[in-house]
Short mmCIF file of C-alpha atoms in Angstrom, two decimals:
data_model
loop_
_atom_site.label_atom_id
_atom_site.label_comp_id
_atom_site.label_asym_id
_atom_site.label_seq_id
_atom_site.Cartn_x
_atom_site.Cartn_y
_atom_site.Cartn_z
CA GLU H 1 129.08 -46.55 -128.12
CA PRO H 2 130.48 -43.11 -127.28
CA GLU H 3 132.69 -42.94 -124.24
CA VAL H 4 134.60 -40.52 -122.10
CA THR H 5 138.34 -40.70 -122.62
CA GLN H 6 141.14 -39.50 -120.37
CA THR H 7 144.83 -38.92 -120.90
CA PRO H 8 147.32 -39.83 -119.68
CA SER H 9 146.40 -43.09 -118.01
CA HIS H 10 149.23 -42.63 -115.52
CA GLN H 11 151.08 -39.45 -114.59
CA VAL H 12 154.08 -39.32 -112.30
CA THR H 13 155.25 -35.95 -111.07
CA GLN H 14 157.45 -34.34 -108.46
CA MET H 15 155.91 -32.51 -105.55
CA GLY H 16 155.41 -28.85 -106.37
CA GLN H 17 155.07 -29.40 -110.10
CA GLU H 18 152.01 -28.48 -112.12
CA VAL H 19 150.00 -31.20 -113.81
CA ILE H 20 147.19 -31.07 -116.32
CA LEU H 21 144.83 -33.99 -116.62
CA ARG H 22 142.87 -34.19 -119.82
CA CYS H 23 139.42 -35.49 -120.58
CA VAL H 24 137.34 -35.69 -123.72
CA PRO H 25 133.66 -35.91 -122.70
CA ILE H 26 130.98 -37.45 -124.85
CA SER H 27 130.34 -35.03 -127.68
CA ASN H 28 126.73 -33.97 -127.06
CA HIS H 29 127.10 -33.75 -123.29
CA LEU H 30 126.85 -30.42 -121.55
CA TYR H 31 127.81 -31.14 -117.94
CA PHE H 32 131.27 -32.17 -116.88
CA TYR H 33 132.71 -33.39 -113.63
CA TRP H 34 135.95 -34.32 -111.95
CA TYR H 35 136.14 -36.84 -109.15
CA ARG H 36 139.09 -38.33 -107.36
CA GLN H 37 139.68 -41.61 -105.58
CA ILE H 38 142.56 -41.90 -103.18
CA LEU H 39 143.82 -45.47 -103.09
CA GLY H 40 141.50 -47.64 -101.04
CA GLN H 41 139.02 -44.85 -100.39
CA LYS H 42 135.72 -43.69 -101.79
CA VAL H 43 135.21 -41.69 -104.95
CA GLU H 44 134.96 -38.01 -104.02
CA PHE H 45 133.39 -35.18 -105.95
CA LEU H 46 135.71 -32.33 -106.89
CA VAL H 47 133.92 -30.02 -109.28
CA SER H 48 131.15 -29.70 -111.83
CA PHE H 49 131.27 -27.49 -114.89
CA TYR H 50 128.57 -26.17 -117.19
CA ASN H 51 128.40 -23.42 -119.75
CA ASN H 52 132.07 -22.61 -119.34
CA GLU H 53 131.93 -22.05 -115.64
CA ILE H 54 132.09 -23.97 -112.40
CA SER H 55 128.64 -24.98 -111.17
CA GLU H 56 129.64 -26.53 -107.88
CA LYS H 57 132.83 -27.48 -106.12
CA SER H 58 133.72 -29.41 -103.01
CA GLU H 59 135.96 -28.35 -100.15
CA ILE H 60 138.73 -30.42 -101.72
CA PHE H 61 138.76 -28.15 -104.78
CA ASP H 62 140.90 -25.36 -103.37
CA ASP H 63 142.93 -22.67 -105.12
CA GLN H 64 145.47 -25.23 -106.28
CA PHE H 65 142.88 -26.69 -108.62
CA SER H 66 141.37 -25.23 -111.75
CA VAL H 67 139.30 -26.53 -114.62
CA GLU H 68 139.00 -25.39 -118.16
CA ARG H 69 137.32 -26.25 -121.40
CA PRO H 70 139.90 -24.79 -123.76
CA ASP H 71 138.16 -25.91 -126.94
CA GLY H 72 135.00 -27.70 -127.97
CA SER H 73 136.16 -31.13 -126.96
CA ASN H 74 138.66 -31.11 -124.09
CA PHE H 75 137.97 -30.63 -120.41
CA THR H 76 141.05 -30.25 -118.24
CA LEU H 77 141.89 -30.35 -114.56
CA LYS H 78 145.00 -28.46 -113.53
CA ILE H 79 146.74 -28.86 -110.21
CA ARG H 80 149.04 -25.90 -109.84
CA SER H 81 151.52 -27.17 -107.27
CA THR H 82 151.08 -30.83 -106.50
CA LYS H 83 151.31 -32.25 -103.01
CA LEU H 84 151.93 -35.82 -101.93
CA GLU H 85 148.31 -36.10 -100.86
CA ASP H 86 147.15 -35.31 -104.39
CA SER H 87 148.19 -38.82 -105.39
CA ALA H 88 144.97 -40.47 -106.47
CA MET H 89 142.95 -41.72 -109.39
CA TYR H 90 141.16 -38.83 -111.07
CA PHE H 91 137.96 -39.55 -112.96
CA CYS H 92 136.27 -37.31 -115.45
CA ALA H 93 132.55 -37.71 -116.08
CA SER H 94 130.01 -36.11 -118.36
CA LYS H 95 126.27 -36.14 -118.72
CA GLU H 96 123.89 -34.92 -121.33
CA GLY H 97 121.50 -32.70 -119.45
CA ILE H 98 120.66 -31.08 -116.18
CA ALA H 99 118.29 -33.68 -114.80
CA GLY H 100 119.42 -35.90 -112.01
CA THR H 101 118.01 -38.72 -114.09
CA ASP H 102 120.76 -38.27 -116.63
CA THR H 103 123.49 -40.81 -116.22
CA GLN H 104 127.00 -39.63 -115.60
CA TYR H 105 129.41 -41.50 -117.82
CA PHE H 106 132.87 -41.94 -116.38
CA GLY H 107 136.21 -42.08 -118.08
CA PRO H 108 138.79 -44.75 -117.25
CA GLY H 109 140.69 -42.41 -114.97
CA THR H 110 144.17 -40.97 -114.70
CA ARG H 111 146.35 -42.29 -111.92
CA LEU H 112 148.40 -39.40 -110.54
CA THR H 113 151.44 -40.26 -108.48
CA VAL H 114 153.19 -37.40 -106.70
CA LEU H 115 156.70 -38.18 -105.49
CA ALA Z 1 122.98 -32.91 -98.25
CA GLN Z 2 122.63 -36.45 -99.45
CA SER Z 3 124.97 -39.21 -98.34
CA VAL Z 4 125.47 -42.90 -98.91
CA THR Z 5 126.55 -45.67 -96.57
CA GLN Z 6 127.72 -49.02 -97.80
CA LEU Z 7 127.56 -51.30 -94.85
CA ASP Z 8 130.09 -53.90 -95.94
CA SER Z 9 133.58 -53.00 -97.05
CA GLN Z 10 134.30 -56.56 -98.21
CA VAL Z 11 132.04 -59.41 -99.23
CA PRO Z 12 133.64 -62.77 -100.04
CA VAL Z 13 131.40 -65.37 -101.65
CA PHE Z 14 131.78 -68.63 -103.50
CA GLU Z 15 131.02 -68.91 -107.17
CA GLU Z 16 127.35 -69.54 -107.99
CA ALA Z 17 126.25 -68.35 -104.56
CA PRO Z 18 123.79 -65.45 -104.22
CA VAL Z 19 125.06 -62.09 -103.04
CA GLU Z 20 123.61 -58.90 -101.62
CA LEU Z 21 125.58 -55.69 -101.33
CA ARG Z 22 123.95 -53.24 -98.98
CA CYS Z 23 123.48 -49.53 -99.48
CA ASN Z 24 121.62 -47.00 -97.38
CA TYR Z 25 121.17 -43.37 -98.23
CA SER Z 26 120.09 -40.25 -96.44
CA SER Z 27 118.51 -37.24 -98.02
CA SER Z 28 115.85 -34.73 -97.19
CA VAL Z 29 114.61 -34.68 -100.77
CA SER Z 30 113.92 -37.19 -103.50
CA VAL Z 31 117.04 -38.67 -104.96
CA TYR Z 32 118.17 -40.86 -107.77
CA LEU Z 33 120.22 -43.93 -106.94
CA PHE Z 34 122.92 -45.70 -108.87
CA TRP Z 35 125.21 -48.68 -108.63
CA TYR Z 36 128.56 -48.55 -110.39
CA VAL Z 37 131.13 -51.33 -110.76
CA GLN Z 38 134.86 -50.82 -110.95
CA TYR Z 39 136.94 -53.69 -112.25
CA PRO Z 40 140.65 -53.70 -111.37
CA ASN Z 41 142.52 -50.83 -112.99
CA GLN Z 42 139.45 -49.62 -114.80
CA GLY Z 43 136.95 -46.79 -114.53
CA LEU Z 44 133.41 -46.78 -113.22
CA GLN Z 45 130.76 -48.59 -115.21
CA LEU Z 46 127.06 -48.08 -114.58
CA LEU Z 47 125.32 -51.28 -113.44
CA LEU Z 48 121.84 -49.90 -112.91
CA LYS Z 49 119.94 -46.89 -111.69
CA TYR Z 50 116.68 -46.05 -109.96
CA LEU Z 51 114.95 -42.90 -111.12
CA SER Z 52 111.26 -43.53 -110.49
CA GLY Z 53 108.55 -46.11 -111.04
CA SER Z 54 109.08 -49.77 -110.26
CA THR Z 55 111.17 -50.22 -107.16
CA LEU Z 56 112.90 -53.29 -108.58
CA VAL Z 57 115.52 -52.29 -111.09
CA LYS Z 58 117.34 -54.70 -113.34
CA GLY Z 59 120.80 -53.93 -114.63
CA ILE Z 60 123.59 -55.45 -116.61
CA ASN Z 61 125.36 -58.72 -115.85
CA GLY Z 62 122.35 -60.17 -114.04
CA PHE Z 63 122.35 -57.66 -111.20
CA GLU Z 64 119.23 -56.09 -109.77
CA ALA Z 65 118.50 -53.68 -106.96
CA GLU Z 66 115.45 -52.79 -104.95
CA PHE Z 67 114.62 -49.29 -103.84
CA ASN Z 68 113.02 -49.22 -100.41
CA LYS Z 69 111.94 -45.74 -99.47
CA SER Z 70 110.82 -46.58 -95.94
CA GLN Z 71 114.17 -48.15 -95.14
CA THR Z 72 116.11 -45.70 -97.31
CA SER Z 73 117.93 -48.59 -98.88
CA PHE Z 74 119.01 -49.61 -102.35
CA HIS Z 75 120.59 -53.04 -101.98
CA LEU Z 76 122.22 -54.75 -104.94
CA ARG Z 77 121.62 -58.45 -105.54
CA LYS Z 78 122.62 -61.22 -107.85
CA PRO Z 79 121.23 -64.75 -107.52
CA SER Z 80 124.37 -66.50 -108.75
CA VAL Z 81 127.77 -64.83 -108.99
CA HIS Z 82 130.68 -65.62 -111.28
CA ILE Z 83 134.40 -65.23 -110.82
CA SER Z 84 134.22 -62.35 -113.28
CA ASP Z 85 132.00 -60.39 -110.88
CA THR Z 86 134.98 -59.82 -108.63
CA ALA Z 87 135.23 -56.03 -108.46
CA GLU Z 88 134.55 -52.96 -106.35
CA TYR Z 89 130.93 -51.87 -106.26
CA PHE Z 90 129.87 -48.32 -105.48
CA CYS Z 91 126.45 -47.08 -104.57
CA ALA Z 92 125.81 -43.45 -105.46
CA VAL Z 93 123.09 -40.87 -105.03
CA THR Z 94 122.33 -37.64 -106.77
CA LYS Z 95 119.63 -35.01 -106.85
CA ILE Z 96 118.51 -32.98 -109.80
CA ASN Z 97 121.22 -30.55 -110.90
CA ASN Z 98 123.66 -31.89 -108.40
CA ASP Z 99 126.85 -33.84 -108.17
CA MET Z 100 127.02 -37.53 -107.39
CA ARG Z 101 127.87 -38.73 -103.90
CA PHE Z 102 129.44 -42.15 -103.62
CA GLY Z 103 129.57 -44.69 -100.87
CA ALA Z 104 132.89 -46.04 -99.68
CA GLY Z 105 132.56 -49.09 -101.89
CA THR Z 106 132.19 -52.82 -101.32
CA ARG Z 107 134.85 -55.18 -102.58
CA LEU Z 108 133.16 -58.32 -103.87
CA THR Z 109 135.49 -61.28 -104.11
CA VAL Z 110 134.13 -64.40 -105.77
CA LYS Z 111 136.05 -67.54 -104.93
CA PRO Z 112 135.99 -70.78 -106.92
#
């Protein structure tokens, strides 16, 4: 069964450094998402992406964040200058079509630790 | 905007006992409802979803949920839990062409 993959599984970085989290969505999917989950808290929406542009973003997704689909397979989340509070599990998700009935399939997550 | 409330942050139960994890949602429009499970150190796995039609939805691992529009609820149930069901369970809601909003999660702990 096709699945969403994410790399790395764990990223440790120093505060102020840039990080890029990578995701490979399911191949025929057109909509892509990033979510984050701070330890012990709920999963929060960050951004959705379709047709090479951001469709929607939350208030969390400020200028420090950016997303990109640099080629036909990868979908990346970049945090330009990490802060301690960016430490969280980051989940990528993809879905096939526009309908709300389409299931979002989640990757296993990348645990980001900012020191 | 839609939102989800999971009423119980933790639910401890004994093995083979029934369990209900509660979820209430709020939205001014029709929504689609989901339950995801997160096992320790893993991602989110879809348990079941309600899109339309029958209000009783059956999912994987013996779980089912009932959509109740009048009570704006989508509670998850299992008649007999196993140790392996120990995990975090998230209720989520989405509208067409919209992102998914998650509840805070319910930690189900099944004890022998």
